[in-house]
XYZ file of C-alpha atoms in Angstrom:
652
model
C -80.334 30.041 -80.664
C -83.196 30.172 -83.146
C -83.873 27.341 -85.553
C -83.429 28.443 -89.191
C -86.504 30.116 -90.594
C -85.497 29.658 -94.087
C -84.718 40.052 -94.287
C -95.654 59.416 -94.360
C -96.187 62.500 -92.877
C -97.579 66.000 -93.211
C -98.113 68.111 -96.331
C -96.051 67.723 -99.486
C -92.599 69.285 -99.292
C -92.912 72.468 -101.292
C -89.252 72.462 -102.290
C -89.938 69.389 -104.444
C -93.114 70.620 -106.088
C -93.256 72.277 -109.476
C -95.984 73.499 -111.759
C -94.475 71.681 -114.710
C -95.631 68.284 -115.868
C -94.268 65.245 -113.962
C -91.408 63.160 -115.325
C -92.798 60.784 -117.942
C -92.464 57.025 -117.704
C -91.468 56.858 -121.335
C -94.906 55.821 -122.566
C -94.638 58.072 -125.632
C -90.864 58.077 -126.143
C -88.035 55.553 -126.068
C -86.802 54.828 -122.513
C -83.566 56.395 -121.347
C -80.491 54.394 -122.182
C -78.848 51.978 -119.807
C -76.074 53.587 -117.760
C -73.634 52.288 -115.168
C -72.595 54.285 -112.108
C -70.081 52.408 -109.998
C -71.644 49.045 -109.150
C -75.162 50.212 -110.036
C -76.880 49.718 -113.393
C -79.747 52.109 -114.228
C -81.754 50.568 -117.067
C -84.606 52.675 -118.451
C -84.459 54.999 -115.441
C -84.356 58.783 -115.869
C -81.541 60.721 -114.210
C -82.270 61.652 -110.601
C -83.086 65.380 -110.370
C -80.628 67.121 -108.004
C -83.476 68.589 -105.968
C -84.738 65.153 -104.972
C -81.642 63.789 -103.279
C -81.266 66.227 -100.326
C -84.926 65.851 -99.400
C -84.639 62.066 -99.205
C -81.296 62.147 -97.390
C -82.917 63.686 -94.318
C -84.372 60.243 -93.657
C -81.441 58.147 -94.886
C -79.045 58.790 -92.012
C -80.952 57.168 -89.188
C -78.912 54.588 -87.296
C -79.812 51.763 -84.987
C -78.012 49.521 -82.514
C -78.561 45.769 -82.749
C -77.632 43.795 -79.659
C -75.438 40.790 -80.436
C -74.099 39.428 -77.136
C -72.641 40.134 -73.716
C -68.903 39.762 -73.139
C -67.727 38.089 -69.931
C -66.797 41.419 -68.321
C -70.372 42.720 -68.635
C -69.787 44.871 -71.718
C -71.866 44.468 -74.882
C -71.289 43.640 -78.502
C -73.608 45.454 -80.893
C -73.736 46.072 -84.616
C -74.403 49.538 -85.956
C -73.561 51.577 -89.023
C -71.298 54.624 -88.952
C -70.289 54.349 -92.597
C -71.354 52.196 -95.514
C -72.259 48.984 -93.654
C -73.144 47.666 -90.192
C -70.069 46.600 -88.199
C -69.346 45.182 -84.734
C -68.851 47.636 -81.870
C -68.199 47.218 -78.147
C -70.085 49.273 -75.567
C -68.278 49.121 -72.217
C -71.065 50.562 -70.044
C -74.451 52.271 -70.309
C -74.085 55.403 -72.424
C -70.431 54.704 -73.206
C -68.909 55.313 -76.618
C -69.362 52.687 -79.281
C -65.862 51.411 -79.988
C -65.742 49.989 -83.510
C -64.102 46.562 -83.769
C -64.572 45.554 -87.424
C -63.947 47.697 -90.489
C -65.157 45.941 -93.637
C -66.944 46.978 -96.791
C -69.291 44.040 -96.290
C -71.779 44.020 -93.392
C -71.369 41.713 -90.411
C -74.143 39.144 -90.137
C -73.677 37.764 -86.609
C -71.426 38.329 -83.589
C -71.244 35.880 -80.665
C -69.034 36.161 -77.580
C -66.760 33.258 -76.669
C -68.026 32.115 -73.241
C -65.793 33.176 -70.368
C -63.732 35.511 -72.549
C -63.841 39.270 -72.184
C -61.830 39.834 -75.339
C -62.863 37.225 -77.944
C -65.894 36.797 -80.142
C -66.936 35.234 -83.443
C -68.493 36.992 -86.384
C -69.849 35.992 -89.811
C -69.246 37.861 -93.071
C -70.021 37.196 -96.737
C -68.984 38.875 -99.994
C -71.298 40.849 -102.263
C -74.507 39.530 -100.729
C -73.904 35.961 -101.964
C -74.559 34.636 -98.419
C -71.630 32.215 -98.444
C -70.719 33.282 -94.925
C -67.300 32.692 -93.409
C -66.861 32.708 -89.624
C -63.882 34.293 -87.857
C -62.678 34.336 -84.253
C -61.691 37.913 -83.426
C -60.102 39.743 -80.520
C -60.740 43.215 -79.188
C -57.184 44.026 -80.273
C -58.177 43.612 -83.947
C -56.712 40.145 -84.414
C -58.739 37.504 -86.227
C -58.483 33.840 -87.200
C -60.624 32.191 -89.896
C -62.640 29.302 -88.505
C -64.408 27.906 -91.571
C -63.536 26.295 -94.886
C -63.418 28.759 -97.819
C -66.045 28.201 -100.504
C -68.646 26.860 -98.075
C -71.673 28.518 -96.475
C -71.512 28.637 -92.673
C -73.991 29.878 -90.092
C -75.461 29.530 -86.570
C -72.162 29.423 -84.673
C -72.435 28.474 -80.976
C -69.891 27.525 -78.299
C -69.567 24.975 -75.542
C -70.109 26.559 -72.140
C -66.400 26.325 -71.322
C -65.521 28.306 -74.459
C -63.204 25.627 -75.828
C -65.221 24.376 -78.807
C -67.188 26.090 -81.563
C -70.025 24.418 -83.475
C -71.752 25.588 -86.633
C -73.701 24.427 -89.711
C -71.960 24.090 -93.082
C -73.248 23.418 -96.599
C -71.371 23.188 -99.888
C -72.378 24.945 -103.117
C -75.278 23.291 -104.931
C -75.966 20.807 -102.127
C -79.135 20.629 -99.986
C -77.587 18.993 -96.920
C -76.005 20.774 -93.952
C -73.348 19.161 -91.763
C -72.578 20.095 -88.158
C -68.927 21.092 -87.723
C -66.890 21.329 -84.508
C -63.629 23.232 -84.071
C -61.175 23.203 -81.183
C -60.425 26.875 -80.478
C -56.978 26.063 -79.115
C -55.647 24.050 -82.075
C -58.038 25.310 -84.753
C -58.692 21.707 -85.851
C -62.188 21.183 -87.217
C -64.159 18.033 -87.938
C -67.594 16.953 -89.120
C -69.494 15.625 -86.119
C -72.843 15.087 -87.878
C -73.617 14.541 -91.546
C -77.081 15.920 -92.035
C -79.728 15.298 -94.662
C -81.585 18.553 -95.163
C -81.365 21.795 -93.172
C -79.659 21.187 -89.823
C -78.214 23.673 -87.330
C -76.649 23.616 -83.866
C -78.945 25.139 -81.260
C -77.223 24.884 -77.871
C -74.293 23.061 -76.271
C -73.518 21.596 -72.877
C -70.787 23.189 -70.797
C -68.143 20.612 -71.765
C -69.354 20.294 -75.363
C -70.013 16.574 -75.045
C -73.659 17.023 -76.057
C -75.271 19.579 -78.319
C -78.863 20.290 -79.149
C -79.377 20.339 -82.917
C -82.412 21.201 -84.992
C -83.766 20.105 -88.335
C -85.966 22.537 -90.255
C -88.350 21.009 -92.792
C -90.843 23.851 -93.113
C -92.413 26.636 -91.098
C -94.756 24.060 -89.546
C -92.422 21.085 -89.281
C -89.132 21.062 -87.375
C -87.371 18.662 -85.037
C -85.030 18.750 -82.037
C -82.289 16.148 -81.575
C -79.591 15.565 -78.953
C -76.159 14.784 -80.425
C -73.278 13.017 -78.687
C -70.281 14.874 -80.119
C -67.840 12.053 -79.451
C -69.788 9.240 -81.128
C -71.873 11.236 -83.616
C -75.002 9.475 -82.403
C -78.154 11.585 -82.352
C -81.504 10.877 -80.718
C -84.701 12.708 -81.516
C -86.508 14.573 -78.756
C -90.268 13.827 -78.663
C -90.558 11.862 -81.906
C -94.035 11.562 -83.332
C -96.061 11.472 -86.521
C -97.678 14.896 -86.098
C -95.492 17.766 -87.336
C -94.414 20.264 -84.695
C -92.857 23.677 -85.166
C -90.079 24.724 -82.785
C -88.716 28.245 -82.625
C -86.008 28.843 -80.031
C -84.634 26.066 -77.841
C -81.928 25.700 -75.196
C -80.591 23.195 -72.692
C -81.188 23.918 -69.023
C -78.005 24.487 -66.989
C -78.368 21.104 -65.277
C -78.588 19.363 -68.676
C -81.744 17.483 -67.715
C -84.236 19.180 -69.986
C -84.832 21.474 -72.938
C -86.833 24.683 -72.900
C -88.310 25.588 -76.266
C -91.056 27.466 -78.032
C -93.394 24.962 -79.656
C -96.845 24.789 -81.211
C -97.405 21.194 -80.077
C -100.979 21.043 -78.833
C -101.500 24.729 -79.575
C -102.255 27.017 -82.506
C -99.688 29.522 -81.219
C -96.068 29.076 -80.151
C -95.840 28.646 -76.374
C -93.006 27.906 -73.965
C -92.553 24.279 -72.951
C -90.018 22.252 -70.971
C -89.112 18.789 -72.278
C -87.468 16.197 -70.052
C -84.477 14.514 -71.706
C -85.007 11.441 -69.527
C -88.477 10.488 -70.729
C -89.538 13.171 -73.239
C -92.343 14.441 -71.007
C -93.562 17.906 -72.050
C -94.569 20.499 -69.445
C -96.139 23.768 -70.666
C -94.522 26.835 -69.091
C -97.035 29.246 -70.607
C -100.682 28.363 -71.029
C -102.798 28.200 -74.148
C -102.685 31.650 -75.676
C -103.699 33.515 -78.793
C -100.253 35.019 -79.373
C -96.865 33.509 -80.144
C -93.942 33.511 -77.752
C -91.418 35.061 -80.152
C -88.241 34.728 -78.111
C -86.896 33.890 -74.677
C -83.795 33.477 -72.534
C -82.945 31.668 -69.318
C -80.564 33.153 -66.756
C -77.202 31.331 -66.472
C -78.190 29.816 -63.106
C -81.511 28.587 -64.520
C -83.555 30.654 -62.080
C -85.192 33.383 -64.167
C -87.034 32.903 -67.434
C -87.696 35.920 -69.667
C -89.786 35.835 -72.811
C -91.493 38.141 -75.281
C -94.928 37.651 -76.791
C -95.954 38.979 -80.190
C -99.414 40.422 -79.569
C -100.935 41.490 -82.889
C -97.496 42.686 -83.969
C -96.573 44.453 -80.721
C -94.072 42.996 -78.228
C -94.565 42.410 -74.524
C -91.832 41.165 -72.168
C -92.502 38.811 -69.228
C -90.254 37.479 -66.437
C -90.797 34.549 -64.103
C -88.912 32.713 -61.392
C -88.704 29.292 -63.030
C -88.266 27.447 -59.743
C -91.194 28.975 -57.852
C -93.270 29.747 -60.996
C -93.789 33.216 -59.499
C -94.168 36.175 -61.843
C -91.438 38.803 -61.449
C -91.601 42.548 -62.115
C -91.452 43.250 -65.825
C -90.313 46.320 -67.760
C -92.925 48.830 -68.862
C -91.886 49.233 -72.491
C -93.287 51.582 -75.142
C -95.402 50.257 -77.989
C -92.989 48.616 -80.407
C -90.931 45.531 -81.182
C -88.406 43.611 -79.086
C -85.555 42.356 -81.256
C -83.477 40.454 -78.673
C -83.533 39.234 -75.078
C -80.312 38.065 -73.395
C -79.208 37.712 -69.773
C -75.789 39.022 -68.778
C -73.194 36.438 -67.680
C -73.917 37.196 -64.001
C -77.670 36.949 -64.568
C -78.327 40.354 -63.024
C -79.277 42.201 -66.214
C -81.495 41.397 -69.174
C -80.534 43.066 -72.467
C -83.556 44.196 -74.471
C -83.294 45.426 -78.065
C -86.268 47.684 -78.734
C -87.586 49.820 -81.587
C -90.787 51.850 -81.963
C -92.391 53.670 -84.913
C -90.700 56.883 -83.707
C -87.326 55.575 -82.499
C -84.690 53.433 -84.155
C -83.447 50.262 -82.485
C -81.559 50.706 -79.221
C -80.379 48.505 -76.383
C -81.636 48.685 -72.804
C -80.912 46.572 -69.727
C -83.479 45.526 -67.125
C -82.265 44.975 -63.559
C -83.689 41.555 -62.707
C -83.649 41.872 -58.916
C -84.231 45.567 -58.361
C -86.203 46.482 -61.455
C -85.539 49.519 -63.576
C -84.446 50.075 -67.158
C -81.021 51.447 -68.058
C -80.388 52.724 -71.565
C -77.108 51.511 -73.089
C -77.266 53.087 -76.554
C -78.853 56.216 -78.032
C -79.185 56.107 -81.800
C -79.923 59.051 -84.059
C -82.946 59.276 -86.337
C -81.260 61.833 -88.583
C -81.922 65.577 -89.023
C -85.681 65.235 -88.624
C -88.039 65.757 -85.715
C -89.102 62.345 -84.428
C -92.170 63.954 -82.857
C -93.608 64.288 -86.354
C -93.310 60.545 -87.037
C -96.603 58.781 -87.613
C -97.629 55.851 -85.415
C -99.686 53.289 -87.347
C -103.250 52.296 -86.641
C -104.027 48.571 -86.554
C -107.091 47.781 -88.669
C -108.746 44.638 -90.011
C -110.546 44.217 -93.310
C -112.637 41.342 -94.610
C -111.302 39.319 -97.529
C -113.212 37.559 -100.311
C -114.007 34.506 -98.147
C -114.826 36.363 -94.937
C -111.337 35.986 -93.439
C -110.264 38.943 -91.291
C -106.914 40.366 -92.464
C -104.846 42.632 -90.162
C -102.991 45.662 -91.498
C -101.079 48.630 -90.119
C -102.140 51.979 -91.595
C -99.860 55.023 -91.460
C -102.016 58.081 -92.207
C -100.563 61.540 -92.890
C -101.702 64.189 -90.429
C -102.976 67.544 -91.594
C -103.782 68.513 -95.149
C -106.962 67.979 -97.126
C -108.225 65.701 -99.846
C -107.634 62.057 -100.591
C -104.061 60.840 -100.230
C -102.146 58.493 -102.526
C -101.534 55.051 -101.041
C -98.512 52.739 -100.933
C -99.261 49.110 -100.015
C -96.059 47.482 -98.759
C -96.192 43.669 -98.725
C -93.719 41.708 -96.601
C -91.609 38.810 -97.809
C -91.303 35.290 -96.509
C -94.081 34.389 -97.042
C -93.470 33.181 -93.492
C -92.990 36.728 -92.245
C -94.934 39.443 -90.513
C -95.061 43.203 -90.902
C -94.755 44.878 -87.513
C -94.797 48.484 -86.199
C -91.079 49.062 -85.742
C -88.933 51.954 -86.863
C -89.163 52.508 -90.610
C -87.719 55.806 -91.916
C -88.765 54.890 -95.465
C -92.435 54.949 -94.472
C -91.968 58.223 -92.626
C -90.260 59.810 -95.633
C -93.048 58.681 -97.977
C -95.627 60.212 -95.645
C -93.753 63.491 -95.229
C -92.514 64.096 -98.771
C -95.174 62.381 -100.882
C -98.144 63.005 -98.627
C -98.897 59.307 -99.017
C -100.598 56.891 -96.666
C -98.757 53.613 -96.152
C -100.670 50.375 -95.583
C -98.799 47.282 -94.432
C -101.000 44.165 -94.545
C -100.355 40.732 -93.080
C -102.114 38.646 -95.695
C -102.948 34.988 -95.116
C -99.773 32.947 -94.803
C -98.149 35.476 -92.470
C -96.655 34.360 -89.190
C -97.720 35.774 -85.833
C -101.374 34.717 -86.043
C -101.157 30.982 -85.401
C -100.322 27.896 -87.431
C -103.764 27.680 -89.031
C -103.378 31.187 -90.490
C -99.847 30.559 -91.765
C -101.036 27.514 -93.738
C -103.805 29.314 -95.615
C -101.663 30.114 -98.674
C -99.719 26.870 -99.030
C -99.290 25.140 -102.384
C -102.347 25.527 -104.639
C -103.881 28.107 -102.241
C -101.261 30.691 -103.243
C -103.608 32.938 -105.201
C -105.883 33.397 -102.199
C -103.292 35.717 -100.636
C -103.331 37.788 -103.831
C -107.100 38.106 -103.455
C -106.457 39.548 -99.992
C -104.826 42.495 -101.769
C -107.942 42.833 -103.918
C -110.007 43.002 -100.741
C -107.641 45.660 -99.381
C -108.205 47.721 -102.536
C -111.945 47.441 -101.843
C -111.347 48.684 -98.288
C -109.232 51.611 -99.500
C -112.102 52.725 -101.727
C -114.327 53.071 -98.630
C -111.917 55.394 -96.814
C -112.704 59.095 -97.276
C -109.055 60.167 -96.898
C -107.512 57.613 -99.297
C -107.403 57.917 -103.091
C -108.316 54.605 -104.793
C -107.089 56.023 -108.119
C -103.528 56.432 -106.837
C -102.433 53.159 -105.252
C -99.003 51.546 -105.691
C -98.048 48.041 -104.534
C -94.493 47.656 -103.195
C -92.707 44.599 -101.819
C -89.618 42.427 -101.764
C -88.817 38.719 -102.161
C -92.128 36.875 -101.769
C -93.615 40.345 -101.426
C -92.166 40.978 -104.885
C -94.171 38.048 -106.223
C -97.251 39.512 -104.561
C -96.522 42.848 -106.249
C -96.262 41.248 -109.699
C -99.301 39.038 -109.127
C -101.319 42.039 -107.932
C -100.220 44.053 -110.971
C -101.514 41.258 -113.201
C -104.779 40.869 -111.289
C -105.592 44.514 -110.500
C -103.861 46.739 -113.062
C -107.101 48.633 -113.596
C -107.061 49.585 -109.903
C -103.368 50.415 -109.483
C -101.163 53.351 -110.453
C -97.925 51.324 -110.490
C -95.850 48.603 -108.854
C -92.380 48.240 -107.266
C -90.945 44.706 -107.328
C -87.794 44.124 -105.233
C -85.947 40.784 -105.680
C -89.286 39.153 -106.424
C -90.270 35.754 -107.819
C -91.629 36.046 -111.356
C -92.016 32.336 -112.184
C -92.222 29.633 -109.521
C -90.855 26.913 -111.804
C -87.698 28.793 -112.790
C -87.311 30.103 -109.236
C -87.361 26.620 -107.718
C -85.025 25.292 -110.387
C -82.483 28.098 -109.921
C -82.545 29.034 -106.240
C -79.515 27.817 -104.261
C -79.461 24.074 -103.578
C -79.562 24.477 -99.796
C -82.915 26.307 -100.095
C -84.710 24.375 -102.819
C -86.436 21.668 -100.795
C -87.361 24.152 -98.069
C -89.103 26.345 -100.623
C -90.854 23.359 -102.201
C -92.352 22.626 -98.781
C -93.969 26.069 -98.828
C -94.787 26.738 -102.467
C -95.200 23.224 -103.850
C -93.006 20.917 -105.918
C -92.525 21.971 -109.526
C -91.666 18.356 -110.443
C -95.246 17.316 -109.661
C -97.320 17.782 -112.876
C -100.401 18.978 -111.017
C -98.454 21.556 -109.012
C -96.505 22.620 -112.084
C -99.816 23.325 -113.823
C -100.818 25.584 -110.906
C -97.495 27.401 -111.158
C -97.969 27.942 -114.884
C -101.383 29.424 -114.179
C -100.374 31.845 -111.395
C -96.763 32.813 -112.219
C -96.580 36.521 -113.127
C -94.236 35.830 -116.041
C -97.142 34.165 -117.826
C -99.497 37.084 -117.120
C -97.544 40.071 -118.402
C -100.217 40.909 -120.974
C -102.384 41.959 -118.030
C -99.749 44.276 -116.526
C -100.787 47.621 -117.936
C -99.373 49.944 -115.262
C -95.779 51.191 -114.826
C -93.332 48.819 -113.149
C -90.062 49.347 -111.255
C -87.854 46.266 -110.688
C -84.921 46.247 -108.227
C -82.421 43.382 -107.988
C -79.065 42.331 -106.539
C -76.854 40.507 -109.036
C -75.553 38.002 -106.462
C -78.897 37.031 -104.944
C -78.768 33.327 -103.932
C -82.417 33.181 -102.921
C -84.285 34.791 -105.797
C -81.768 34.747 -108.662
C -81.160 37.722 -110.931
C -82.796 35.768 -113.761
C -86.208 36.189 -112.065
C -85.952 39.970 -112.388
C -84.523 40.044 -115.880
C -87.097 37.721 -117.394
C -90.005 39.824 -116.099
C -88.317 43.036 -117.299
C -87.792 41.560 -120.736
C -91.317 40.138 -121.023
C -93.098 43.336 -119.979
C -90.993 45.391 -122.364
C -91.750 42.947 -125.175
C -95.430 43.612 -124.464
C -94.689 47.258 -125.239
C -94.818 48.682 -121.724
C -92.088 50.562 -119.845
C -90.060 49.106 -116.993
C -87.467 50.814 -114.844
C -84.763 48.344 -113.775
C -82.168 49.003 -111.050
C -79.423 46.373 -110.649
C -76.643 46.346 -108.017
C -73.645 44.232 -108.990
C -72.333 43.996 -105.394
C -75.560 43.068 -103.616
C -77.653 39.971 -103.027
C -81.133 39.560 -101.563
C -81.731 43.240 -100.875
C -79.383 46.227 -100.732
C -77.290 46.296 -97.537
C -74.718 48.959 -98.452
C -75.844 52.496 -97.666
C -74.885 54.075 -101.002
C -76.839 51.404 -102.887
C -79.819 51.668 -100.547
C -79.777 55.451 -101.008
C -79.876 55.039 -104.787
C -82.780 52.621 -104.437
C -84.663 55.180 -102.330
C -84.039 57.924 -104.896
C -85.215 55.817 -107.832
C -88.260 54.618 -105.889
C -89.227 58.162 -104.922
C -88.871 59.381 -108.500
C -91.052 56.515 -109.692
C -93.706 57.149 -107.034
C -93.791 60.864 -107.805
C -94.345 60.118 -111.453
C -97.159 57.584 -111.079
C -98.842 59.719 -108.396
C -98.690 62.756 -110.704
C -96.429 64.793 -108.427
C -93.793 67.157 -109.776
C -90.066 67.080 -109.108
C -87.803 70.122 -108.999
C -85.029 69.928 -111.646
């Protein structure tokens, strides 16, 4: 269980080109009126030309399979989308049909098998993207029983090894403190077993449920592990100390004598360690390395340890006999990203969720003793030829202070002349852009002839704890200057057009978009802000209570006068007079992380400065669009906007 870490192509398509002038962004005429279509509100956005939709839809039907868990009989639970949202499916054997188990309008967030049961699992579901998740125990026969208290937010469900008790974290509206809840699966009775102060979550449980490993998350660089006696409610901290340590995954060993975890204690990167519960002694299982261990699992008998390293954004899987410390054969995987590692109940197979730039996520199984990969799922990429998909090039550019910044560059193949550029900035900020499957990038390359650049500016994870701290608090604007340095680099590339560059990003990436628009409007063609922060003071005051202190640890505390002064200086809402290029804003009305008010105040302010803004609002979404019809509309609006600012025509 992971501790909380609180989400192109060839030539232009001729069918979309026209010799007429591009759609105007209403710079010389009043913007189109606000209109509502179902749950979507189009404010200042022109109607979508019919010729645009079918071109985009070629790339909107790709599906992926996300591994969730093994059932006791050796079958798998996955989530995948065959309609509007991702739902739970069972796959009985490699290549077998995906049998759908849940049928909801809202997507399923998590599915976990009940240990020892071949027919029961738990799943989490919210309503309208509000992230107040409820957990249910479900059967393969379609039956379900609610496990959690309505009106609360619940997450990170785990089970005792005997499958009799469920544990999860619960927080009430407006409160910052999570409690640990236990429920008897026979009687359904639940009780608070630990009253937390801050962000707590259950991590792993002993077989009989008498002890559970729990974690406290203070910030990306400061977390703690504790051992909780579930009968008495007494908790003891594992390896207490004054120096902050960041833990990622953690689990109890089968004999209950130690904890295996990823930790940056004594290292710049996350490495695997074993911690004795008797005396707290720490034994490194992987040596000092440049790259983070991003995930791991231990076989049920405690014999085989499997882990994945994140090497400059690319995943590599390793296996070792934990008792002999001998390296075992490891799968030869394509260049891409591993999304999950999990041993089967009998320990013979290791599930691996894998995606590459040219293939959507699918599930494979590695035979631990005999070697060999077996493919369990085969997901479609849609009615397009995956052989034409562009694989990114990893580059590094120098920022204003000499810091080397990594970025993935997707360059269109064929054609002549300088290409327009889309810079896509990840959220977090404790996140990392990686070279997985992204049909949006591929569609931009193919239909717009655009290059896509995906930077990992300072503050990104995956490059060590020193790098992730480089944008904290008053250093925030330094990451914006990294985008300025990227614009300098673009100008040196003979195939990229520095006059046609758009910044695009969501959440914290949305802040980066707005901040870049304020700082570099003279060097940009436009900007796309998705659920982005427009003012740090109002954001911190209005984000959900369970997130507020966690965000203060990263961004700074708005109650501190000195930090508030920094926020007033750098918040995009106070810099709208500098935003002279077209802006598209996209928002979910129920967003608990970056509230709707952040989008609407930047839209209003830019319009009051006399400049146009397109604003797309989904009334049934939260922090990003998760329903296919809404995501399709977002893609259509974004493409229309990009075509306009790049000076491309659109067929009527």
